[in-house]
Coordinates of C-alpha atoms in Angstrom, one line a residue:
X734 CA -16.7 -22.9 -22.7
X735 CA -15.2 -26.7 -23.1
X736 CA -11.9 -27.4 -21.6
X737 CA -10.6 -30.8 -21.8
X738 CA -7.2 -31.8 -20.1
X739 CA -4.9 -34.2 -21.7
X740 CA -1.9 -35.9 -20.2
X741 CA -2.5 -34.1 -16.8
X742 CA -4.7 -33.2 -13.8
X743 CA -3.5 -29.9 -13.0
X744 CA -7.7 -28.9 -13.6
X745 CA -7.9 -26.2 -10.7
X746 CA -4.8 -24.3 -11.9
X747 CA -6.1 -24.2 -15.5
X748 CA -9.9 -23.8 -14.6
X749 CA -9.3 -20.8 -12.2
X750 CA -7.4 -18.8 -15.6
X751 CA -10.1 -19.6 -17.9
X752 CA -12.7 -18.3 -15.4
X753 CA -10.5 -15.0 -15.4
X754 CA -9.9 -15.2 -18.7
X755 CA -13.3 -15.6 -20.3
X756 CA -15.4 -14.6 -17.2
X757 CA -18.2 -14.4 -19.8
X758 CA -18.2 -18.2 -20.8
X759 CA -19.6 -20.6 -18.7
X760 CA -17.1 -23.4 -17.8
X761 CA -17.9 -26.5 -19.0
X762 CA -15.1 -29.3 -17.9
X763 CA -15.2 -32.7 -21.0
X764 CA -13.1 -35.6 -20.7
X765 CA -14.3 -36.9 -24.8
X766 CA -13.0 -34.7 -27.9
X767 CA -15.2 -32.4 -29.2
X768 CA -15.2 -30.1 -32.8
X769 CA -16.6 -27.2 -31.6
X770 CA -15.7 -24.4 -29.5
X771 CA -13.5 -24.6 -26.1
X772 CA -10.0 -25.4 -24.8
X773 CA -7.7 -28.2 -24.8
X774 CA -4.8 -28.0 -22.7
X775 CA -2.6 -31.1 -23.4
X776 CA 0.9 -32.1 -21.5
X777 CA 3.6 -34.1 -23.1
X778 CA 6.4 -36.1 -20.9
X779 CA 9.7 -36.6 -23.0
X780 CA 13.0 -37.7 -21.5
X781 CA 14.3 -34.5 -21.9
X782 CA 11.3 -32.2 -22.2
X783 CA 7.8 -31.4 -20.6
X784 CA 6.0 -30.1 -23.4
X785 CA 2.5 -28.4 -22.7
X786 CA 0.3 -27.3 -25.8
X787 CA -2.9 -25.7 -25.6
X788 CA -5.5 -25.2 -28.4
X789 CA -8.2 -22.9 -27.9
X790 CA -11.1 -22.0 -30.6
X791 CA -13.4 -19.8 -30.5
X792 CA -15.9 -17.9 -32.8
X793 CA -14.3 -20.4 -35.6
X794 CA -10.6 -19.0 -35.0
X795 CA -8.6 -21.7 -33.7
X796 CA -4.9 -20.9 -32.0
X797 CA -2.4 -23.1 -30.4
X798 CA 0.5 -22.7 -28.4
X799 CA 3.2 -24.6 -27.2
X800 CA 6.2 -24.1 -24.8
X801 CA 8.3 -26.7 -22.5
X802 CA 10.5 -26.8 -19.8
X803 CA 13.3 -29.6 -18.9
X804 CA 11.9 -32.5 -17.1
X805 CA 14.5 -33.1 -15.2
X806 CA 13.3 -29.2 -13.4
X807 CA 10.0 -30.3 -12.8
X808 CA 7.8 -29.2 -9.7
X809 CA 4.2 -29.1 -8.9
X810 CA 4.7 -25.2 -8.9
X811 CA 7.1 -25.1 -12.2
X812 CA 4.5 -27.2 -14.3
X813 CA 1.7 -25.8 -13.0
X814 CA 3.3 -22.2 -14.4
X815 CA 4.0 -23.8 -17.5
X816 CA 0.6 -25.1 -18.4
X817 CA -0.8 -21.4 -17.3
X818 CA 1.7 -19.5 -19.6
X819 CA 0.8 -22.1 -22.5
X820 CA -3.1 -21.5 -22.3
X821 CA -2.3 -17.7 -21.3
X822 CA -0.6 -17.0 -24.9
X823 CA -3.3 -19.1 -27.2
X824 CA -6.0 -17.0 -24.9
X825 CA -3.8 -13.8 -25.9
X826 CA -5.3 -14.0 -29.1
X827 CA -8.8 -14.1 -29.1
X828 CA -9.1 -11.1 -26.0
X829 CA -9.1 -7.8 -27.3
X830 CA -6.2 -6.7 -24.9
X831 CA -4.0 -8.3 -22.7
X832 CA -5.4 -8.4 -19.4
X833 CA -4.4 -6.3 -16.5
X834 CA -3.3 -9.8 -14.7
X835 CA -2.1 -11.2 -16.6
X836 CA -1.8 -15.1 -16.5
X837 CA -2.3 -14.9 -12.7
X838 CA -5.9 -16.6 -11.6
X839 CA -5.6 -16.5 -8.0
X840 CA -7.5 -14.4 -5.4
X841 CA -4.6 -12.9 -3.3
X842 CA -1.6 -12.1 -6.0
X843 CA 0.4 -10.6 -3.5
X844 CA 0.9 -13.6 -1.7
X845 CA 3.9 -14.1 -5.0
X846 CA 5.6 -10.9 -4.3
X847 CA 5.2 -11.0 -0.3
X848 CA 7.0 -14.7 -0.2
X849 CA 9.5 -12.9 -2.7
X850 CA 10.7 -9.6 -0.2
X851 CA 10.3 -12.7 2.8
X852 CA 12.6 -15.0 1.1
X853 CA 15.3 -12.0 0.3
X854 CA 14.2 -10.3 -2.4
X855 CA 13.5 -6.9 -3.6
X856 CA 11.1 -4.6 -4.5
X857 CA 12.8 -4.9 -8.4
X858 CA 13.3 -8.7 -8.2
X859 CA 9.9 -9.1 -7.2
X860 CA 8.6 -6.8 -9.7
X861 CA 10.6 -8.3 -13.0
X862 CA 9.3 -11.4 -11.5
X863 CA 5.6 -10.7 -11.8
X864 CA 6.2 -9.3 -15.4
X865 CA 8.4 -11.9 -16.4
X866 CA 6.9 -15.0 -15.3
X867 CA 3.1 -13.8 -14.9
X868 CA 2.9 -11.0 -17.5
X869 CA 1.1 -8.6 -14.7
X870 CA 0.8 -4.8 -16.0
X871 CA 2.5 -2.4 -14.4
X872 CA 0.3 -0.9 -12.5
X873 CA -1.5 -4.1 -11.2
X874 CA 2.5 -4.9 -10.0
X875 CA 2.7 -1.4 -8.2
X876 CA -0.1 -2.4 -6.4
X877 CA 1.4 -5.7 -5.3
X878 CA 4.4 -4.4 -4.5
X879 CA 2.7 -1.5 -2.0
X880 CA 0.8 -3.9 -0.6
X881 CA 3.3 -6.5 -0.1
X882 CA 5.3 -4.0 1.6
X883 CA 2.6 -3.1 4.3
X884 CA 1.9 -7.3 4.4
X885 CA 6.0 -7.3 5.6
X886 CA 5.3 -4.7 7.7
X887 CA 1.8 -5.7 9.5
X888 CA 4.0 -9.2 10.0
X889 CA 6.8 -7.7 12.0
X890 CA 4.3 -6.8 14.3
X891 CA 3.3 -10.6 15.7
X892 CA 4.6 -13.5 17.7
X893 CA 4.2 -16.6 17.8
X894 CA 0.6 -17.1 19.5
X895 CA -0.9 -13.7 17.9
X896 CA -4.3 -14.5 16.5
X897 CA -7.5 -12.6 15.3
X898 CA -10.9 -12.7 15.9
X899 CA -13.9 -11.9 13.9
X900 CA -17.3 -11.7 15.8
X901 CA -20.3 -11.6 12.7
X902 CA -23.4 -10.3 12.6
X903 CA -25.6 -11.6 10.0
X904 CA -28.1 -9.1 9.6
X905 CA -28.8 -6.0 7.6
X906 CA -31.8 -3.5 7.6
X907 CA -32.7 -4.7 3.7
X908 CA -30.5 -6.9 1.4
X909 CA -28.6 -5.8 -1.2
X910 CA -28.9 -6.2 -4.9
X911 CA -25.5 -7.0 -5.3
X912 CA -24.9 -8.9 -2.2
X913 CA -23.9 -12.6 -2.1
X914 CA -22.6 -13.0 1.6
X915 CA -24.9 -14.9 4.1
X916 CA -27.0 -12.2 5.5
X917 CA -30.3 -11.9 7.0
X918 CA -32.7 -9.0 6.6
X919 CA -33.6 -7.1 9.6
X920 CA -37.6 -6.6 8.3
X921 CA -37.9 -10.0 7.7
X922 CA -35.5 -12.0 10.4
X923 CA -36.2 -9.2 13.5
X924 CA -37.0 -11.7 15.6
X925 CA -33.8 -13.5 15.8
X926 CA -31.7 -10.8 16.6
X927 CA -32.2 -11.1 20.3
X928 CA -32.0 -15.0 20.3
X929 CA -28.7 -15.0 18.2
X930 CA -27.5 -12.2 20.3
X931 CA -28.1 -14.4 23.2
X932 CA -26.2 -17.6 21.2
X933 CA -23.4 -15.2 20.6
X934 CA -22.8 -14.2 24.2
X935 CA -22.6 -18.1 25.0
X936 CA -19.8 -18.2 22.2
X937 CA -17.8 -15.4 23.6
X938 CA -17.6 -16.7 26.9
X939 CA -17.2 -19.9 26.2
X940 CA -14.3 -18.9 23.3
X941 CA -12.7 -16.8 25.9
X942 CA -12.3 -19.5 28.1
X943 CA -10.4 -21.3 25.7
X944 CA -8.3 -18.1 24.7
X945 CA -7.0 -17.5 28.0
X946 CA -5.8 -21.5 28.6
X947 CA -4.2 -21.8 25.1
X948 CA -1.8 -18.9 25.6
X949 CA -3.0 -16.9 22.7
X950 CA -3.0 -13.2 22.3
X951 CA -5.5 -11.3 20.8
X952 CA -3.7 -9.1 18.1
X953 CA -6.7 -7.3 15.9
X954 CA -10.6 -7.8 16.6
X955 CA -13.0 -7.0 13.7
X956 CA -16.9 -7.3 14.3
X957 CA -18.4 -7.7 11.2
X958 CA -21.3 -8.6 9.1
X959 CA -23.8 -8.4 7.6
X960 CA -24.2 -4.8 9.7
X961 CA -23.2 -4.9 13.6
X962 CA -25.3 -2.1 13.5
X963 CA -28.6 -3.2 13.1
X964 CA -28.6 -4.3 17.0
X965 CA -29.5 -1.6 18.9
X966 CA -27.5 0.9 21.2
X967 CA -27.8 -1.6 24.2
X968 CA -27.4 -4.8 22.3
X969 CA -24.0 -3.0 21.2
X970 CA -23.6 -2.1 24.4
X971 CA -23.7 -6.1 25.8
X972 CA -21.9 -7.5 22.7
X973 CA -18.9 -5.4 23.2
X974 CA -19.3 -5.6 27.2
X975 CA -18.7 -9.5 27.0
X976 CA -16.1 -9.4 24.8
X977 CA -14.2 -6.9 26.9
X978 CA -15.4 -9.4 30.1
X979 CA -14.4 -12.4 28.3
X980 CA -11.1 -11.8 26.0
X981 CA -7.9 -10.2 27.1
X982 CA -7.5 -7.4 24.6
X983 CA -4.5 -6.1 26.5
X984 CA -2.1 -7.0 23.6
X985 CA -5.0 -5.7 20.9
X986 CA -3.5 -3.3 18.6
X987 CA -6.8 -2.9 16.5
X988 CA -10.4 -3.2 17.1
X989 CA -12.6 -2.2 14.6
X990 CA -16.4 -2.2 14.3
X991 CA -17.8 -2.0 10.9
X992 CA -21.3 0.4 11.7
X993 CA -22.0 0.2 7.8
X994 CA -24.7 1.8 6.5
X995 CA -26.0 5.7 7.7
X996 CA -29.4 4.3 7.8
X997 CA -28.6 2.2 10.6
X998 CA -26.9 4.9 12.6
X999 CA -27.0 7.1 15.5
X1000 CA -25.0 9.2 18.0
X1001 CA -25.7 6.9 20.3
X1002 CA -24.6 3.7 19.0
X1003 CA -21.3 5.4 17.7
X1004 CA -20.6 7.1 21.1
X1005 CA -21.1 3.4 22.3
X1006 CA -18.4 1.4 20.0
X1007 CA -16.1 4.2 20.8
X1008 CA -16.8 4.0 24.5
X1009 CA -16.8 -0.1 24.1
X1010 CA -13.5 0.0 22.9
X1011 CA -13.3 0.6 19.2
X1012 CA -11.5 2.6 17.9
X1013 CA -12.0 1.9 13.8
X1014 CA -15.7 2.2 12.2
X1015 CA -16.0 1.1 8.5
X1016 CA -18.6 3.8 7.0
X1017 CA -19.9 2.4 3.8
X1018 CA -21.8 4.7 1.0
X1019 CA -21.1 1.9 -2.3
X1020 CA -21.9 5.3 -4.8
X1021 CA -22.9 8.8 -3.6
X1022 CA -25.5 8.7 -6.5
X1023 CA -29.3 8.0 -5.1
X1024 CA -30.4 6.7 -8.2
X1025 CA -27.4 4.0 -8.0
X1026 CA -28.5 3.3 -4.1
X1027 CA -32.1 2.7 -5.5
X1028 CA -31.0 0.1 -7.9
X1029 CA -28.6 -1.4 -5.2
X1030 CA -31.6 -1.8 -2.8
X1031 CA -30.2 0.4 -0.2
X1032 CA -32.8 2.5 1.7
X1033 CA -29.9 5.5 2.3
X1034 CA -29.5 8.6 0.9
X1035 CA -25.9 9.6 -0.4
X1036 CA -27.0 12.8 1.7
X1037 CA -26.9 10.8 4.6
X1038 CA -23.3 9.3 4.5
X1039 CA -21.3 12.9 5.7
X1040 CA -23.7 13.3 8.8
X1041 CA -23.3 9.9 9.4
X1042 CA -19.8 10.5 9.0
X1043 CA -19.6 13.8 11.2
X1044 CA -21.3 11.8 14.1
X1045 CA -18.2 9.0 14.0
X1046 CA -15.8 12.1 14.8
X1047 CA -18.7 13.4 17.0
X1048 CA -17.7 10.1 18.9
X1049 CA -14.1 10.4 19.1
X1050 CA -13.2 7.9 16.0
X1051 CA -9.6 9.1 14.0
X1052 CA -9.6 5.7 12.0
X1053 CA -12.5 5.6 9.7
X1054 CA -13.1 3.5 6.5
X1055 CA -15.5 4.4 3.7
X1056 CA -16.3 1.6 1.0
X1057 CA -17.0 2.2 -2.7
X1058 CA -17.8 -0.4 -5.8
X1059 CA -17.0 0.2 -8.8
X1060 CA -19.4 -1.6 -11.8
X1061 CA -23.0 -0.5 -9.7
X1062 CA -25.9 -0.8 -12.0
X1063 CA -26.5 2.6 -13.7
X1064 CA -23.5 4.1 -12.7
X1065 CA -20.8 5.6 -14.8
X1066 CA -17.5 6.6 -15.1
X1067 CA -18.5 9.6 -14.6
X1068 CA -21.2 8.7 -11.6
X1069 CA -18.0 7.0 -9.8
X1070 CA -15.5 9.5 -10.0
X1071 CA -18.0 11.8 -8.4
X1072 CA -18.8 9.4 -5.7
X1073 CA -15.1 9.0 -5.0
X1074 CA -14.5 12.5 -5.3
X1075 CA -16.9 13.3 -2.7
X1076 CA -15.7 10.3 -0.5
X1077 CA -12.4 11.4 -0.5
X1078 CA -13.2 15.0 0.4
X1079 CA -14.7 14.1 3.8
X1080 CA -10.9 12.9 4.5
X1081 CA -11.5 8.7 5.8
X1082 CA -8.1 7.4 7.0
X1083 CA -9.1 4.3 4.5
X1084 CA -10.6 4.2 0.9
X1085 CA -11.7 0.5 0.3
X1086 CA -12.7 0.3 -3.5
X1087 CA -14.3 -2.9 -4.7
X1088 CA -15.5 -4.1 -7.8
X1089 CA -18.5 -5.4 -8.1
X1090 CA -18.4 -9.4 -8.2
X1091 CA -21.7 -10.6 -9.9
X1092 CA -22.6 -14.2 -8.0
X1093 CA -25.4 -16.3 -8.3
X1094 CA -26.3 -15.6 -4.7
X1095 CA -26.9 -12.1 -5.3
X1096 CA -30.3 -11.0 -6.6
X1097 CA -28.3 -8.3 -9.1
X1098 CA -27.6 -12.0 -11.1
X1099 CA -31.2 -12.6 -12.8
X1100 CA -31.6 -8.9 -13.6
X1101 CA -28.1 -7.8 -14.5
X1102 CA -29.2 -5.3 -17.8
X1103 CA -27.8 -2.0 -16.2
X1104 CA -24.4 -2.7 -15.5
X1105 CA -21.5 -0.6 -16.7
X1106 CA -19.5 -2.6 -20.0
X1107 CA -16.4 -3.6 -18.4
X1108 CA -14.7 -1.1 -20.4
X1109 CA -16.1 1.3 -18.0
X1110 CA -15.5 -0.5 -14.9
X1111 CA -11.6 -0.4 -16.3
X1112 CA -11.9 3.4 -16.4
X1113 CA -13.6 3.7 -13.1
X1114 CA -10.9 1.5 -11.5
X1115 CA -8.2 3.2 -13.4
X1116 CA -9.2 6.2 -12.1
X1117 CA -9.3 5.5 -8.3
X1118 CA -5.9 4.3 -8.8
X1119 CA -4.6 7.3 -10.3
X1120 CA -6.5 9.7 -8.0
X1121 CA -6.4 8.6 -5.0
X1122 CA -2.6 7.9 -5.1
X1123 CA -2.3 11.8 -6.3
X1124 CA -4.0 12.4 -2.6
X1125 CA -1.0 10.9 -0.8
X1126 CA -3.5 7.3 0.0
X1127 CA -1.5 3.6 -0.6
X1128 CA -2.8 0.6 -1.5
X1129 CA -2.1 -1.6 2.1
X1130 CA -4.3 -4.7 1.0
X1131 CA -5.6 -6.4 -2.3
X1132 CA -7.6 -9.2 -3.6
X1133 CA -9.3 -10.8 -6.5
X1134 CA -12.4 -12.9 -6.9
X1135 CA -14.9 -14.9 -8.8
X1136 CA -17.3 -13.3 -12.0
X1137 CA -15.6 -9.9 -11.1
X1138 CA -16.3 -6.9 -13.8
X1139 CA -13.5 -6.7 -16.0
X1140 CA -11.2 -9.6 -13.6
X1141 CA -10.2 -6.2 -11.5
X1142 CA -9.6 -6.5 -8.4
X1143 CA -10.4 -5.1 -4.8
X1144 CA -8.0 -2.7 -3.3
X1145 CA -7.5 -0.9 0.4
X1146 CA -6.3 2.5 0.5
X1147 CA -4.7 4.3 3.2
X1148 CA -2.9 7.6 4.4
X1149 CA 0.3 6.2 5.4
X1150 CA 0.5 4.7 9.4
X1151 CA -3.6 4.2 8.9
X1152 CA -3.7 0.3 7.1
X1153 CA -6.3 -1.8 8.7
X1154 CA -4.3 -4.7 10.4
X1155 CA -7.2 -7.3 10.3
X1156 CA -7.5 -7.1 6.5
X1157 CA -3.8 -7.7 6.2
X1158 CA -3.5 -10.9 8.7
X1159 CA -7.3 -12.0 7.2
X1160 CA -6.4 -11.9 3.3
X1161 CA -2.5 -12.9 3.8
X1162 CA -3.3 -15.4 6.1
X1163 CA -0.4 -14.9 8.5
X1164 CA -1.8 -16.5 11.1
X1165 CA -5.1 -18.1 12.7
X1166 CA -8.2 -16.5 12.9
X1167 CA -10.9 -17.2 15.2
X1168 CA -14.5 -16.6 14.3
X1169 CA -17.8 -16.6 16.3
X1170 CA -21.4 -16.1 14.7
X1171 CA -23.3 -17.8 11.8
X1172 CA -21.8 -18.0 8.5
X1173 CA -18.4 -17.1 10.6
X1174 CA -15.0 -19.1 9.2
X1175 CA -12.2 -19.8 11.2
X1176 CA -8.9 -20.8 9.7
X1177 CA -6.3 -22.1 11.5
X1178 CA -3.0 -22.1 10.2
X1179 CA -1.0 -25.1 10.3
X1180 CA 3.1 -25.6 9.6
X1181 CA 4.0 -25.6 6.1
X1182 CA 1.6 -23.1 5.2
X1183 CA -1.3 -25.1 5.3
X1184 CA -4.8 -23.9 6.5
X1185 CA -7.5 -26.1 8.6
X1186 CA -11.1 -24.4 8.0
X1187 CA -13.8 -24.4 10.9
X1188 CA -17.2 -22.9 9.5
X1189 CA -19.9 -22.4 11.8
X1190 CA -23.8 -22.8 11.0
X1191 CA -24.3 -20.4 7.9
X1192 CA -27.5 -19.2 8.7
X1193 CA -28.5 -17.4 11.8
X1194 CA -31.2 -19.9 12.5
X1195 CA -28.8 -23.1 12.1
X1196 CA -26.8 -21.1 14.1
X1197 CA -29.4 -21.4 17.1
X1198 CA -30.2 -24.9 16.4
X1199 CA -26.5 -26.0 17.0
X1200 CA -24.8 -24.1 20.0
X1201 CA -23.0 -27.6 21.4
X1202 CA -21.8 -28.1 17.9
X1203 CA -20.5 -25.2 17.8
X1204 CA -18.7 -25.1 20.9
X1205 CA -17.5 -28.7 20.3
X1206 CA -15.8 -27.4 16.7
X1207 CA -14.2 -25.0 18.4
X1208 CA -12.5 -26.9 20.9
X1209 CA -11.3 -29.2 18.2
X1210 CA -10.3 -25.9 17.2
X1211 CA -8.3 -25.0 19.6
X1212 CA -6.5 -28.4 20.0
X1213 CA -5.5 -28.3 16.9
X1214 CA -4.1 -24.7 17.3
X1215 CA -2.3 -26.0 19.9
X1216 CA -0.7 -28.8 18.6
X1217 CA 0.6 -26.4 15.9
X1218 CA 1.7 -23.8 18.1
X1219 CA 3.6 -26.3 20.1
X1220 CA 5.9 -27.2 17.9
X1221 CA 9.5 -26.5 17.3

């Protein structure tokens, strides 16, 4: 789909709706006129207005909107809104319904409604806000609102020099279908699990090092992947035995390992997190349907997830997530609601329901024929909202992202006390996180709420080719967090 600006450059904030509008059309930015189909979203400056209009045809119906704003009230922010809420309403009429979002675009919507209850607000400002201004349903402001609460919450609990740390593991037994995240198969990369291992451990120590001079305090530690549990018992075992020798976790008040799939599983490797120090596990089934696992590439059984499940309480673990996507090829409405059904009846502290984000990475992209119509994804997600809020869980965490079925969204459920810190500080970026391993991202957060990226190596094998780079990024890591921690 064309869109062509006019009279402004404000191209992210009116790129990022159309995507979420029209997931379906491929974006295709022109700077000439054109006479067919797409978008033109145009900005007039008057002495005493900002006008923005907006023309969109499609399928040979052509609509245009206007609306303005005094100039003499004009932000970044404020004009921004206005050229969103001008494309929103010519959008309006060629979608069959209004969308649950409304005109929002970006990933983490709560960020709007947490700076609201920070700055003084309330729970119904915020809320008449978000319908108001953004034109949010209300159920997608419910969920803001919930979570937004446990973001205030999960903040009240750090200082100054808190920070995170996310150790990854880029490796899973087999790759799946759906999966776009930079990931290494276990059948066909074996043979760099030991070497990476080995690159890790160099990381940890020499990150620790670094920890303990800047005055930082680990507040939540998260190792994730890939699947952390595709290294053996004893590699566990020396992962989380240098991290204990090298970080001072005395100030941690959640450490969570996410063991993933049942397939990769045993008594003993759970018995060794838990005896490690963990005391979270992330237990992930996607459906509960084998003929939706077979399509997903995942080499499981749904029959396996509630002895795999049993053997994490076996251990000693009383904070256990359980993952489900909604919009898995060959599911259902019907297929989900039994999968989360039978989830839910096992009784996981969290309920993490995703849906399903179709990227180019994935291999799900060149073959995507057997996905749900987005008017089932809506009813699978409806559902999970209804239901598990009926079973006394609250949404604690949300966030959108790129091609997702239906523009939905990806929501963390919990029974009340249970939320999963690290998601909280990750996705609301309260404050700096500090990541080891390929593909790993730091972000270090910097005054006036702006964020300095560190990535290391994607790959696991770039990741061995570059260990002094590495260590030198994160020393320019830390002096930067140090400069911003110093000041006033």
């Amino acid at each position: 789909m064309k869109l062509r600006l006019v009279g402004h450059e404000d191209r992210f904030a009116i790129e990022q709706l159309q995507l979420a509008l029209f997931p379906a059309e491929p974006m295709e930015p022109v700077d000439a006129p054109f006479t067919d189909g797409g978008a033109v979203s145009t900005l007039h400056r008057g002495k005493t207005w900002l006008t923005a209009v907006t023309e969109i045809t499609l399928g040979g119906k052509r609509v245009r909107k206007v609306r303005r704003m005094k100039a003499s009230a004009e932000t970044v922010r404020l004009r921004r809104q206005l050229l969103q809420q001008c494309y929103y309403f010519a959008a309006l009429e060629h979608l069959p319904a209004p969308p649950a979002w409304g005109a929002l675009a970006g990933v983490r919507p709560t960020k709007l409604t947490t700076r609201h209850l920070l700055e003084g607000g309330t729970l119904a400002s915020a809320g008449k806000m978000m319908k108001d201004t953004y034109f949010v349903s209300g159920e997608r402001i419910d969920l803001c609102l919930d979570c937004s609460v446990a973001t205030v919450e999960a903040q009240s609990l750090l200082e100054k020099r808190d920070i995170s740390v996310y150790i990854g593991i880029p490796f899973c037994p087999t790759r799946c279908a759906y999966c776009s995240f930079i990931s290494a198969s276990a059948s066909g990369a074996g043979a760099l699990l030991e070497p990476y291992l080995l690159a890790l451990l160099e990381e940890i120590k020499a990150v620790g090092e670094m920890l303990a001079s800047s005055g930082c305090s680990v507040r939540t530690l998260y190792i994730g992947g890939g699947t952390p549990t595709t290294l053996s018992a004893q590699q566990l075992r020396r992962l989380m035995a240098a991290v204990n020798e090298h970080f001072d976790l005395s100030r941690c008040l959640e450490y969570t390992v996410e063991a993933g799939r049942p397939d990769t599983l045993s008594p003993e490797k759970l018995q060794t997190i838990y005896d490690l120090g963990a005391r979270r596990v992330s237990i992930n089934p996607q459906t509960m349907d084998n003929h939706v696992l077979a399509l997903c590439g995942r080499a499981h059984k749904a029959e396996e997830i509630p002895a795999a499940f049993q053997m994490a309480r076996d251990a000693g673990f009383q904070e256990i997530n359980m993952d489900l996507i909604a919009g898995l090829p060959g599911d259902t409405p019907e297929g989900f609601q039994a999968s989360l059904e039978a989830v839910a009846a096992m009784g996981p502290e969290n309920i993490t329901v995703h849906t399903l984000a179709l990227k180019k990475a994935a291999a799900l992209y060149q073959n995507p024929e057997q996905l749900p119509t987005d008017e089932e994804v809506a009813r699978m997600v409806e559902f999970s909202n209804s239901y598990l809020r009926r079973l006394g869980y609250v949404p604690y965490y949300l966030y959108r992202q790129k091609y997702m079925s239906g523009s939905f969204e990806n929501v963390g459920w919990c029974k009340p006390g249970s939320a999963c810190l690290y998601n909280i500080y990750m996705m609301e970026e309260l404050h700096s996180i500090i990541a080891l391993g390929g593909g790993a991202m730091s972000k270090v957060n910097l005054p006036g709420g702006k964020l300095e990226r560190f990535p290391n190596p994607k790959y696991p094998q770039q990741y061995l080719e570059r260990p002094q780079a590495v260590l030198q990024e994160k020393q320019e890591l830390f002096a930067l967090l140090q400069k911003s921690l110093d000041l006033p």
